[in-house]
XYZ file of N, CA and C in Angstrom:
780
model
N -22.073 -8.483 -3.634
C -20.831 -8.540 -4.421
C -20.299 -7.121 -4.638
N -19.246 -6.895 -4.149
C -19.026 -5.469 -4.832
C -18.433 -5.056 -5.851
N -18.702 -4.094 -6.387
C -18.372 -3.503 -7.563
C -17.024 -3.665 -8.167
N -17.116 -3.979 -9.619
C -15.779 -4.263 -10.354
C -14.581 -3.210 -9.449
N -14.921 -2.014 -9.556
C -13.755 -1.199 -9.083
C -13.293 -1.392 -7.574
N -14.056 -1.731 -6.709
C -13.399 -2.131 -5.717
C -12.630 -3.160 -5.201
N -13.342 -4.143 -6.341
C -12.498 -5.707 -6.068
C -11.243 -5.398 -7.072
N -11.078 -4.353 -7.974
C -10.183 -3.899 -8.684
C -8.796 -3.491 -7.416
N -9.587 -2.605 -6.676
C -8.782 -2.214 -5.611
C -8.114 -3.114 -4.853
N -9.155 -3.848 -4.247
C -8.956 -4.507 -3.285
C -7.699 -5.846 -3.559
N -8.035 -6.209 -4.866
C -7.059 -7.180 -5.306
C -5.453 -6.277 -5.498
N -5.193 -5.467 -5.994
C -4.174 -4.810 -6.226
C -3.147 -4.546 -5.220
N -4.502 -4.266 -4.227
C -3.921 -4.040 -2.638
C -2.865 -4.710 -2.214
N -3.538 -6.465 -2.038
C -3.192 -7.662 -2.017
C -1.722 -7.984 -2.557
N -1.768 -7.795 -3.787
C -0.763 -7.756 -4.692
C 0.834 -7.087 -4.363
N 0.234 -5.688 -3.939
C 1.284 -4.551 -3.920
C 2.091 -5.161 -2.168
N 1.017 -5.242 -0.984
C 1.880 -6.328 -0.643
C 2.637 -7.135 0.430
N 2.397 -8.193 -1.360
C 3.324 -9.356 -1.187
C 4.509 -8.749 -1.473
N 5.004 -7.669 -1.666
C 6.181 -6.653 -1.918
C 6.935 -7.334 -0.819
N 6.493 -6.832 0.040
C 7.242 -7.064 1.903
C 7.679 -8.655 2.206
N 6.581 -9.355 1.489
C 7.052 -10.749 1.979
C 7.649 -11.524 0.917
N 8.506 -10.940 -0.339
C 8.865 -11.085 -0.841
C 11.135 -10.089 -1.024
N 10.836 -9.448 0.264
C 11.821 -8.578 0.441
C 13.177 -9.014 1.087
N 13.159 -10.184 1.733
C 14.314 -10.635 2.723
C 13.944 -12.019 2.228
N 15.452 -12.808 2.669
C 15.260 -14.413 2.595
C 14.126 -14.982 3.406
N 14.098 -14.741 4.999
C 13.265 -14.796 5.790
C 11.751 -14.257 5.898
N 11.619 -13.434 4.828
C 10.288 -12.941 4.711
C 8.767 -14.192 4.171
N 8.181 -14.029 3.848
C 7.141 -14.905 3.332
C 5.801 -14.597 3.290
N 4.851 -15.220 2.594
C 3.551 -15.175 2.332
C 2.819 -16.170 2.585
N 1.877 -15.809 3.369
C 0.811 -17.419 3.506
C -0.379 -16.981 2.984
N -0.827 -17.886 1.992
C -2.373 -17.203 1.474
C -3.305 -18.332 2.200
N -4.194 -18.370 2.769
C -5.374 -19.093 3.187
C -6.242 -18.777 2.550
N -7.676 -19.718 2.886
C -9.200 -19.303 2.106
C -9.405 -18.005 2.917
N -10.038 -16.796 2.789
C -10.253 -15.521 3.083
C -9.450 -14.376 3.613
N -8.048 -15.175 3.828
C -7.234 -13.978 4.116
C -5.302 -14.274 3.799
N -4.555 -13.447 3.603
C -3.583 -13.451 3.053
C -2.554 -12.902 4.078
N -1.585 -13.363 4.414
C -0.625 -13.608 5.794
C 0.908 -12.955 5.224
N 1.149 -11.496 5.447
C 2.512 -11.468 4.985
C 3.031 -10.819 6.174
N 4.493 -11.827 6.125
C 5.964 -11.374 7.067
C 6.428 -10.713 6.430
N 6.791 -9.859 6.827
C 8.638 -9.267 6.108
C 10.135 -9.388 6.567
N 9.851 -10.464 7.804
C 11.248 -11.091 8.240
C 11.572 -10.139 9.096
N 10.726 -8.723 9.489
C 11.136 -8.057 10.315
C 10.309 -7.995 11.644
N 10.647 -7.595 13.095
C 9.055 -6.787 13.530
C 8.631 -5.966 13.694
N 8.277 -5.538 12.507
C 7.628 -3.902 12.280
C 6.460 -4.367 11.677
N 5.448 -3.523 12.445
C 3.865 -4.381 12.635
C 3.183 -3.421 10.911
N 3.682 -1.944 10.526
C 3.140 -1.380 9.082
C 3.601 -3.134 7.924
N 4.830 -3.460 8.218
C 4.821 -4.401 6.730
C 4.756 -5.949 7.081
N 4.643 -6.451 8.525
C 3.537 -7.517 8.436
C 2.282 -7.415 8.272
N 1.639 -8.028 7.347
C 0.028 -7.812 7.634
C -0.764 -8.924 7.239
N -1.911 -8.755 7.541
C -2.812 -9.525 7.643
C -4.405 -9.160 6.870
N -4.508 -9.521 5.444
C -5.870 -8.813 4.043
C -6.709 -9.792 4.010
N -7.825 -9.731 4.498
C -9.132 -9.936 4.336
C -9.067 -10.310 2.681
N -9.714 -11.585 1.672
C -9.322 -11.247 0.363
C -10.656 -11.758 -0.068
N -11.760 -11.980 1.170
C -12.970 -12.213 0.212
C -14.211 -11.564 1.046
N -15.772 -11.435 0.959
C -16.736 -10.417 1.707
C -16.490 -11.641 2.617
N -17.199 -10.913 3.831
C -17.280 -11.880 4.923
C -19.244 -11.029 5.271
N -19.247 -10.443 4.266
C -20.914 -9.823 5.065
C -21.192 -9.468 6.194
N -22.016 -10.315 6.739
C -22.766 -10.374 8.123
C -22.351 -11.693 8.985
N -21.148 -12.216 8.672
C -20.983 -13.353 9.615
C -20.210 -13.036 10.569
N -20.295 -12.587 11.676
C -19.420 -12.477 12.372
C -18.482 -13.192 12.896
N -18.996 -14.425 13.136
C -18.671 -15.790 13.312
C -16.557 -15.868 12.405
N -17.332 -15.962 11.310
C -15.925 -16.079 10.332
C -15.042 -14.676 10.423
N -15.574 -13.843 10.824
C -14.769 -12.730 10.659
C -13.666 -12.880 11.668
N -14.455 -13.584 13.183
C -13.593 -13.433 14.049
C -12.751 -14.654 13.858
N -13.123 -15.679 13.244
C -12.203 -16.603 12.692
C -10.568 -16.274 12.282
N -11.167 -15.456 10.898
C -10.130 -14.857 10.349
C -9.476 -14.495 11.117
N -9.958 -13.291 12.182
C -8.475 -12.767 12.805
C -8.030 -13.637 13.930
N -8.721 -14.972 14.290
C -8.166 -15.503 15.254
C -7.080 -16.319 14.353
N -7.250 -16.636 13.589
C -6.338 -17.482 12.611
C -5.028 -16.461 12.014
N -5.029 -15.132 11.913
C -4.337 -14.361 11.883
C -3.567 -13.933 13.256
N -3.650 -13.787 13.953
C -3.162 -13.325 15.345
C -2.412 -14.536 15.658
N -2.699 -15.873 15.066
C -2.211 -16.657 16.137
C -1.275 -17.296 15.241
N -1.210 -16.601 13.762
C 0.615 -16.844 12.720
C 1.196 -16.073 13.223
N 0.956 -14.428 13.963
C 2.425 -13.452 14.066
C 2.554 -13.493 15.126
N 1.601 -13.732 16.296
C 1.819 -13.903 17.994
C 2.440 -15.023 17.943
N 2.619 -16.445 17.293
C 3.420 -17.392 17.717
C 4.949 -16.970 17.439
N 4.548 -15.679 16.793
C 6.624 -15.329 16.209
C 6.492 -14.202 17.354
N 6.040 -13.734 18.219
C 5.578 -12.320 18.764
C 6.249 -11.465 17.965
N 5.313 -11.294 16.968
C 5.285 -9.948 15.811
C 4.006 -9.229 16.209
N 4.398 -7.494 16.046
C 3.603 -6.926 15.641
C 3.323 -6.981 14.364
N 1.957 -6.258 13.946
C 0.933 -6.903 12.656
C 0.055 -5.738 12.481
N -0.789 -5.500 11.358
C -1.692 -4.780 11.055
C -2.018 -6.200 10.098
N -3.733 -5.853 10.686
C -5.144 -6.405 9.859
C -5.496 -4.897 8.730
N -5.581 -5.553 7.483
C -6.284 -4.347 6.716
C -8.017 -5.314 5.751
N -8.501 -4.336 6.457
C -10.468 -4.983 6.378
C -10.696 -3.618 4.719
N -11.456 -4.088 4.016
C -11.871 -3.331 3.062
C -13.085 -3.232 3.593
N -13.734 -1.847 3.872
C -14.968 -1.650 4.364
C -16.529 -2.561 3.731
N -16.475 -2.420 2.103
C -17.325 -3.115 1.228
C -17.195 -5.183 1.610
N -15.846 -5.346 2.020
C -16.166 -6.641 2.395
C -16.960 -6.978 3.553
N -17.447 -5.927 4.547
C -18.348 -6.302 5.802
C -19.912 -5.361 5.521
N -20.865 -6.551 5.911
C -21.946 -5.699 5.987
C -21.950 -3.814 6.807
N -22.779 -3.452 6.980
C -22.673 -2.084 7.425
C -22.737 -2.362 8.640
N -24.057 -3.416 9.040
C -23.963 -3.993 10.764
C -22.488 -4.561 11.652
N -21.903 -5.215 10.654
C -20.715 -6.325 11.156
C -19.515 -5.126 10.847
N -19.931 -3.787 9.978
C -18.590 -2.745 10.050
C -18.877 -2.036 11.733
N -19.837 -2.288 11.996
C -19.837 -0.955 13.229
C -19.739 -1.936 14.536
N -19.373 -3.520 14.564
C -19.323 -4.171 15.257
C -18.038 -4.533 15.392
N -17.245 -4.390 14.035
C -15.969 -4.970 13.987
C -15.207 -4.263 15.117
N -14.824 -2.986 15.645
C -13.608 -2.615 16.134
C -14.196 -3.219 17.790
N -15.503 -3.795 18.468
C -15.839 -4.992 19.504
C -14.938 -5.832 19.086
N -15.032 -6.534 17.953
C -14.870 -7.918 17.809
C -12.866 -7.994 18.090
N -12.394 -7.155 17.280
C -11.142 -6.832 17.078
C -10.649 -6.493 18.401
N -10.902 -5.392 18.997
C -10.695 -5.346 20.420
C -10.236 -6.698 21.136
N -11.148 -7.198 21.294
C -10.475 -8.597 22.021
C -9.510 -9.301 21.979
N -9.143 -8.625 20.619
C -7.917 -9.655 19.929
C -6.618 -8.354 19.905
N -6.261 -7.918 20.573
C -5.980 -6.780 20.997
C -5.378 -6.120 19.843
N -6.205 -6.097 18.389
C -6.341 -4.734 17.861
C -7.162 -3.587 17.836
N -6.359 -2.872 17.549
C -6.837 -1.405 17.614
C -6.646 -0.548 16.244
N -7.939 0.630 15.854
C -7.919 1.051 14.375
C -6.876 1.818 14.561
N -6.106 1.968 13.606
C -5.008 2.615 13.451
C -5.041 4.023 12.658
N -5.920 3.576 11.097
C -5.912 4.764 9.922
C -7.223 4.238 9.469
N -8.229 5.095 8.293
C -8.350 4.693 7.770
C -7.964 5.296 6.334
N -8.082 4.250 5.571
C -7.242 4.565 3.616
C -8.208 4.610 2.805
N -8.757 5.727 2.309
C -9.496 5.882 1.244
C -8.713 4.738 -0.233
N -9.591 4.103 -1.067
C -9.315 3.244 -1.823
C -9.964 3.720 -3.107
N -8.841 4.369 -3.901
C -9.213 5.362 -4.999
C -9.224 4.444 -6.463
N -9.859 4.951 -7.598
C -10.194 3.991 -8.617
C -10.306 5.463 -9.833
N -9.484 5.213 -11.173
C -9.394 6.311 -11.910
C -9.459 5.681 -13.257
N -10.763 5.473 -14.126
C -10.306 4.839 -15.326
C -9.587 6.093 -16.331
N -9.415 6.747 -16.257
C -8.486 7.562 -16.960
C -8.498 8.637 -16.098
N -6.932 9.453 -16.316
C -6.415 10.902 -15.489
C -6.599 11.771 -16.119
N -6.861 13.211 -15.431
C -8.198 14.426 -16.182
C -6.356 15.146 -16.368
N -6.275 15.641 -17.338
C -5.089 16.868 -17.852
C -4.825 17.738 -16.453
N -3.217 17.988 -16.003
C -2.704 18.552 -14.704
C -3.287 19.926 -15.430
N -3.557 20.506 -13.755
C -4.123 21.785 -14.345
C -3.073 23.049 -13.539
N -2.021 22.844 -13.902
C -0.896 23.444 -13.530
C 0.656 22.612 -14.109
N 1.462 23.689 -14.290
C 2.824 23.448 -14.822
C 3.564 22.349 -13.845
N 4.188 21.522 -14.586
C 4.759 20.455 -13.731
C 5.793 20.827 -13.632
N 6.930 20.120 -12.555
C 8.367 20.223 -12.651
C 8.868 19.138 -13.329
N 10.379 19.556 -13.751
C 11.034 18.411 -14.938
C 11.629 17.813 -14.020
N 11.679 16.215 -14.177
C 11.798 15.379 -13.151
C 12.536 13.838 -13.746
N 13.735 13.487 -13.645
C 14.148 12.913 -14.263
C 13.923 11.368 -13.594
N 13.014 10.251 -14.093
C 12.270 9.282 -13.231
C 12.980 8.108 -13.775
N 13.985 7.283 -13.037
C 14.727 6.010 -12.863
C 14.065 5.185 -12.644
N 14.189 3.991 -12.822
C 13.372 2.818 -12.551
C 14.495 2.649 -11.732
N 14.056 1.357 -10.432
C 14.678 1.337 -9.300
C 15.760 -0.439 -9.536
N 16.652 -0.128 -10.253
C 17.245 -1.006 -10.312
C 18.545 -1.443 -10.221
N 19.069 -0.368 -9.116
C 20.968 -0.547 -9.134
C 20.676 -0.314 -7.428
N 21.953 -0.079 -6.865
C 22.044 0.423 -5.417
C 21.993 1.995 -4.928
N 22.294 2.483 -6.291
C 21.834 3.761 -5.766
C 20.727 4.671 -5.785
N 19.680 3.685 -6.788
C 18.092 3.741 -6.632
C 17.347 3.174 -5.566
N 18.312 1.976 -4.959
C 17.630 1.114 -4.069
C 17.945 2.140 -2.684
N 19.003 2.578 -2.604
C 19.141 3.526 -1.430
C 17.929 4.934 -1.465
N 18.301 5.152 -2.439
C 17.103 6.812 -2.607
C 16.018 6.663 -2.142
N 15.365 5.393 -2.860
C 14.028 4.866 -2.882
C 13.859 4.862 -1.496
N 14.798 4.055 -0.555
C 14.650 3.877 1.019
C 14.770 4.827 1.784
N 15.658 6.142 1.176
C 15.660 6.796 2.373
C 14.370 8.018 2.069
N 14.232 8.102 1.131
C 12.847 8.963 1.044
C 11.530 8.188 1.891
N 11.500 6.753 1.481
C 10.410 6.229 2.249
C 10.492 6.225 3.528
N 11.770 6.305 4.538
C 12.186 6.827 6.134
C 12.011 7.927 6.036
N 12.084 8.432 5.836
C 12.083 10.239 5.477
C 10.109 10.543 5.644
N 9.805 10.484 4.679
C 8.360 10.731 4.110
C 7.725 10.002 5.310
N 7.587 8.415 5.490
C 6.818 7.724 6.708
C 7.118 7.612 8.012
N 8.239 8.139 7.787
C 8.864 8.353 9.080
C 9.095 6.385 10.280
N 9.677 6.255 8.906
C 10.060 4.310 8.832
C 11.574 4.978 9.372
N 11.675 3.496 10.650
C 12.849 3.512 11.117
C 14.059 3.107 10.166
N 14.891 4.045 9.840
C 16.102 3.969 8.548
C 16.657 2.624 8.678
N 16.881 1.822 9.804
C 17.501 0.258 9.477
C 16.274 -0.674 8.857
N 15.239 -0.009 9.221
C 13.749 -1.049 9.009
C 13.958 -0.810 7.228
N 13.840 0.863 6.570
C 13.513 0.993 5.418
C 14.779 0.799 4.801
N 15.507 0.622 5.466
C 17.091 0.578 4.477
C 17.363 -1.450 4.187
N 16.881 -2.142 4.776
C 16.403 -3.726 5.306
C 15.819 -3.740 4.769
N 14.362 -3.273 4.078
C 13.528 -3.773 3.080
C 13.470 -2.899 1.458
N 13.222 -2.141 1.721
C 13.936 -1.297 0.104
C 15.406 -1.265 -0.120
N 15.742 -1.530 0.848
C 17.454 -1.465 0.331
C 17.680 -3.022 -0.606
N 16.839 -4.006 -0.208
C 17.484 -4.930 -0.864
C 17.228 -5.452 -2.346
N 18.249 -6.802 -2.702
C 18.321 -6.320 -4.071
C 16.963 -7.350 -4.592
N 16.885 -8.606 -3.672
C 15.590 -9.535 -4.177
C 14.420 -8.753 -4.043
N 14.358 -7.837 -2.906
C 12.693 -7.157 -3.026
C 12.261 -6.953 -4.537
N 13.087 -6.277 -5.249
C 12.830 -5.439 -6.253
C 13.229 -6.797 -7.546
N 12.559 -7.959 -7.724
C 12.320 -9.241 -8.390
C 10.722 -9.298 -8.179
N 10.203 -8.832 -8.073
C 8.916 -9.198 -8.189
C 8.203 -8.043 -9.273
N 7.072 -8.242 -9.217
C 6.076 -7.188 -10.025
C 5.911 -6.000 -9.623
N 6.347 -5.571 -8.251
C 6.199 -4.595 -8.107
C 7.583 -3.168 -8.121
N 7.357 -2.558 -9.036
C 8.532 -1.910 -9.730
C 8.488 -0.148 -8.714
N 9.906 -0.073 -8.206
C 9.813 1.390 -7.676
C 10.751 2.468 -8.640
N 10.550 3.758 -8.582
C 10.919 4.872 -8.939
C 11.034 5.651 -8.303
N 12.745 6.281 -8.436
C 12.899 7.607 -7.908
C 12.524 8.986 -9.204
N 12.261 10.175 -8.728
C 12.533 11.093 -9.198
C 13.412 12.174 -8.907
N 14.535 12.595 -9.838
C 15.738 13.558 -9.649
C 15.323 14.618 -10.045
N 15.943 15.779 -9.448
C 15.817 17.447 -10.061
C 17.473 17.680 -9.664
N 18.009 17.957 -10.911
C 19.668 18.194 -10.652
C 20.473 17.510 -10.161
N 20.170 15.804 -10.588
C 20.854 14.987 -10.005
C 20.504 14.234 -8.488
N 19.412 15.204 -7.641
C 19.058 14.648 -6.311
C 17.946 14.063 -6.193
N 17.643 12.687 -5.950
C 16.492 12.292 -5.743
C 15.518 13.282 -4.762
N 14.963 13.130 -5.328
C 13.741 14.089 -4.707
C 11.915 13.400 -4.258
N 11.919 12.820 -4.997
C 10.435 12.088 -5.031
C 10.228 10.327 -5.262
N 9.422 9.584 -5.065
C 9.328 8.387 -5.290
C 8.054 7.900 -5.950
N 7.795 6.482 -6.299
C 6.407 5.942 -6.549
C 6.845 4.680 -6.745
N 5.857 3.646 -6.323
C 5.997 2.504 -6.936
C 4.675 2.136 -7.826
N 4.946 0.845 -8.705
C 3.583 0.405 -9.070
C 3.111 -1.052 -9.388
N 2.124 -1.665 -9.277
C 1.776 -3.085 -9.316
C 0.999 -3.194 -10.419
N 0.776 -4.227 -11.135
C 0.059 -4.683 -12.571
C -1.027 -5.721 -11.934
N -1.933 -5.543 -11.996
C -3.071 -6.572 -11.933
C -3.887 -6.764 -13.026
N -4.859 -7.746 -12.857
C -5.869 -8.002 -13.989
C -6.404 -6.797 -14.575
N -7.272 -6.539 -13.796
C -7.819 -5.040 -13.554
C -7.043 -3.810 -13.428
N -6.425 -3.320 -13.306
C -5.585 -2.346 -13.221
C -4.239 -1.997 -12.433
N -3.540 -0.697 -12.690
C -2.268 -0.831 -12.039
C -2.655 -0.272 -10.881
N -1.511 -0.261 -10.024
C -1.815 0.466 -8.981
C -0.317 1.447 -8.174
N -0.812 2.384 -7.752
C 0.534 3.253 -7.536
C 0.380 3.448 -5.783
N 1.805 2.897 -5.870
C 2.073 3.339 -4.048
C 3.314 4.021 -4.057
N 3.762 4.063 -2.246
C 4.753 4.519 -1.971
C 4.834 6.318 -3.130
N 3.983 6.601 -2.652
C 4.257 8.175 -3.656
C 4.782 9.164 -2.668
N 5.612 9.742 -2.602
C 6.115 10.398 -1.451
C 6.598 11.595 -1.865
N 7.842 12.590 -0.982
C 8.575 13.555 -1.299
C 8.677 14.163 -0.602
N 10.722 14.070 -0.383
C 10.891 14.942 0.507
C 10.226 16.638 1.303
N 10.643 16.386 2.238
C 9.780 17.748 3.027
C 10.537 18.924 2.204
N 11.566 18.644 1.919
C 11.636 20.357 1.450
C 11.651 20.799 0.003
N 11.037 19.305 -0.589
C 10.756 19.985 -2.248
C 8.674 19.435 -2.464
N 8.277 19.530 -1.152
C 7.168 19.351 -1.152
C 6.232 20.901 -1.826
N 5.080 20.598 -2.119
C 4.344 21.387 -3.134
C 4.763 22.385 -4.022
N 5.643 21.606 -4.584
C 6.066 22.235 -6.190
C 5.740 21.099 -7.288
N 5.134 20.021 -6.973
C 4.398 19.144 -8.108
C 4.782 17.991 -8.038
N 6.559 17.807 -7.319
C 7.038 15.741 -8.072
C 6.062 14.960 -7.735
N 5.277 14.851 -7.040
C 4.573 13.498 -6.614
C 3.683 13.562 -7.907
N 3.313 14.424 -8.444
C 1.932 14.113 -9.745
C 3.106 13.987 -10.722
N 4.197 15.098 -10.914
C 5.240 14.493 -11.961
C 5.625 13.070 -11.917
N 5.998 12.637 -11.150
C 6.025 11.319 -11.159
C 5.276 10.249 -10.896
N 3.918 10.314 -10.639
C 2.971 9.740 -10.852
C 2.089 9.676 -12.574
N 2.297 11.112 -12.912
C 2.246 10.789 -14.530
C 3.388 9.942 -15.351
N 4.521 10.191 -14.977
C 5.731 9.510 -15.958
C 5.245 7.635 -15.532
N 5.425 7.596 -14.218
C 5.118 5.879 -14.409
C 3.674 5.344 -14.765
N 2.642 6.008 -14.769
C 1.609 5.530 -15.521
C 1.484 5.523 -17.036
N 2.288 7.001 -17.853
C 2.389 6.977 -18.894
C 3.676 5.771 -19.681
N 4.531 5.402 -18.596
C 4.999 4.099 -19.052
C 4.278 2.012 -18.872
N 3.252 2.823 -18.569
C 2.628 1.297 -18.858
C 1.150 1.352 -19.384
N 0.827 -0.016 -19.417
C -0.674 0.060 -20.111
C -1.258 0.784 -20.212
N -1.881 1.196 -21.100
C -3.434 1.902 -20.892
C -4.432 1.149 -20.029
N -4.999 1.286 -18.894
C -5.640 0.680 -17.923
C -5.790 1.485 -16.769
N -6.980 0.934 -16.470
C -7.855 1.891 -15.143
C -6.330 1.762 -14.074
N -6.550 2.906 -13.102
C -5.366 2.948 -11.658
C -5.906 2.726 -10.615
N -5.020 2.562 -10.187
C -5.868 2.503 -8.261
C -4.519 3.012 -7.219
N -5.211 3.441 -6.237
C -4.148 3.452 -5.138
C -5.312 3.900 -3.630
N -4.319 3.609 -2.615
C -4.685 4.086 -1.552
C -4.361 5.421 -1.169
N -4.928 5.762 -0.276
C -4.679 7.826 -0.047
C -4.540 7.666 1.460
N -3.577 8.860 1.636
C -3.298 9.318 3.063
C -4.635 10.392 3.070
N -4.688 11.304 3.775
C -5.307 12.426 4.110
C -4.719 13.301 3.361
N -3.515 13.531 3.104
C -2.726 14.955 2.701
C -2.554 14.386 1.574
N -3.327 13.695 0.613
C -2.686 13.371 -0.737
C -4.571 13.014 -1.242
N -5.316 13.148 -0.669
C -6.947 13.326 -1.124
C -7.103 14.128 -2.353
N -6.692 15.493 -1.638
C -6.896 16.502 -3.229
C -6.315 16.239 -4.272
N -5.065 16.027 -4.289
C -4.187 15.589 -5.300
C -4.867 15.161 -5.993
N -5.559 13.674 -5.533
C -5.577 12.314 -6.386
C -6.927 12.933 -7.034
N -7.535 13.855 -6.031
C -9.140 13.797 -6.749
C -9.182 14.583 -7.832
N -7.969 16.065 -7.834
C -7.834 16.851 -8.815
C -7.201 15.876 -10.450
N -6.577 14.768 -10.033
C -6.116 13.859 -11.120
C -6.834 13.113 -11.714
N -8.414 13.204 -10.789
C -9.336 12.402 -11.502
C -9.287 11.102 -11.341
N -8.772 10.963 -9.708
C -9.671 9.464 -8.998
C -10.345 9.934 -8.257
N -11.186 8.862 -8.115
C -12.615 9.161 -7.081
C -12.239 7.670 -5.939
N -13.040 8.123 -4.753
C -12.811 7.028 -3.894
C -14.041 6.086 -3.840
N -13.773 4.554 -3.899
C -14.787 3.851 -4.009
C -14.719 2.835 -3.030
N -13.997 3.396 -1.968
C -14.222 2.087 -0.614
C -13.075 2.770 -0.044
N -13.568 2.030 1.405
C -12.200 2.950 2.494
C -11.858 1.463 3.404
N -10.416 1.326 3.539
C -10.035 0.191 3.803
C -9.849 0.425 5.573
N -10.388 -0.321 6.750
C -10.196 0.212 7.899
C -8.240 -0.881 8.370
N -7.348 0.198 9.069
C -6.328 -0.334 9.240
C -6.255 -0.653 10.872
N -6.257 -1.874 11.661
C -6.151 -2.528 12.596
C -4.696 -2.831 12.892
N -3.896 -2.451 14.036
C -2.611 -2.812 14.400
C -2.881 -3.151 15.917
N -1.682 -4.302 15.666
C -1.726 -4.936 17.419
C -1.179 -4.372 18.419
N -1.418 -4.312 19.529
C -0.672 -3.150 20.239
C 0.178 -4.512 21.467
């Protein structure tokens, strides 16, 4: 069974999303027993995906289930797709077997995402910038929000302007934020509410107001507007130190599978 904080993670994950298949009329969610099926009405294989949502251990058997039962909801639409596996849901044997098993099914590892867990954030140990943080709820938050996330992920601008641009995405639980310096959006974050804790994505910022602080400025303002409760998020590589200097630690690494 793994540890409160990872199934903390791991559920949040889940959560954050049903964002995508909740973004277009045509979008949707299929939850099955062990794994969770989201479209985003588009085919862009980062925001279809395909979450593992319970251990699968040492069975290999079911594992390959799962993704045969997965492959064969977005190949009947021929969508590209990403599988995301939480490392703690597979034994250590059936982790070093998985990218065999997957192979066949013609995915391939893509990333992997450290899966960070913070019951409280340690004091910034440096001066922040003043950062004026909107909740994302008109069209000209819904635009900012999108073009920083094309910008930052380097998401094709009709893809991110099609799913953050619209106005139903932003009806669900999961709430985005820009951050301004003199009126210009500059930075982003979103965040999800679970049982267990919140969780912060989409943290970004433009390339040319990068390391002068918005991403922790605005990662403090939207945590300090909700619960008191443990955080979670996933990490790129170039956002490790950050999170660890803020006082998350990583407690599982999620492996990312895309179809080629």
């Amino acid at each position: 069974m793994p540890a409160p904080e990872i199934r903390a993670v791991a559920d949040n994950l889940v959560e954050a999303l049903r964002f995508f298949g909740r973004a277009r009329q045509d979008a949707e969610i299929c939850d099955l027993p062990g794994v969770t099926l989201i479209f985003c009405g588009l085919n862009y294989a980062a925001f279809n995906a395909a979450l593992l949502t319970r251990q699968v251990d040492d069975d290999a058997a079911e594992l390959e289930r799962l993704v045969q039962l997965s492959a064969a909801h977005f190949e009947a639409r021929k969508l590209r797709w990403t599988l995301w596996i939480c490392d703690d849901f597979l034994s250590g044997r059936l982790r070093r077997q998985a990218p065999l098993i997957l192979d066949r099914w013609g995915l391939r590892l893509l990333t992997q995402a450290p899966g960070m867990y913070a019951a409280h954030l340690l004091p910034p140990d440096r001066a922040l910038p003043s950062v004026e943080v909107r909740r994302v709820d008109d069209e000209r938050t819904r635009t900012a929000f999108a073009e920083i996330m094309s910008t930052a992920f380097e998401i094709p601008h009709s893809v991110s302007a099609s799913i953050y641009g619209s106005e139903r995405a932003w009806c669900s639980g999961f709430q985005g934020y820009v951050g301004f310096e003199n009126g210009r959006a500059v930075t982003s974050a979103a965040s999800t509410m679970t049982t267990d804790a919140i969780g912060l994505y989409s943290v970004a910022t433009l390339p040319q107001h990068r390391r002068r602080g918005f991403a922790e400025a605005i990662m403090r303002q939207v945590l300090e507007r909700a619960a008191t409760q443990p955080t979670v998020l996933q990490s790129t590589s170039s956002g490790l130190s950050l999170y660890e200097k803020m006082g998350y630690r990583t407690v599982t690494d999620f492996a990312v599978y895309i179809a080629d």
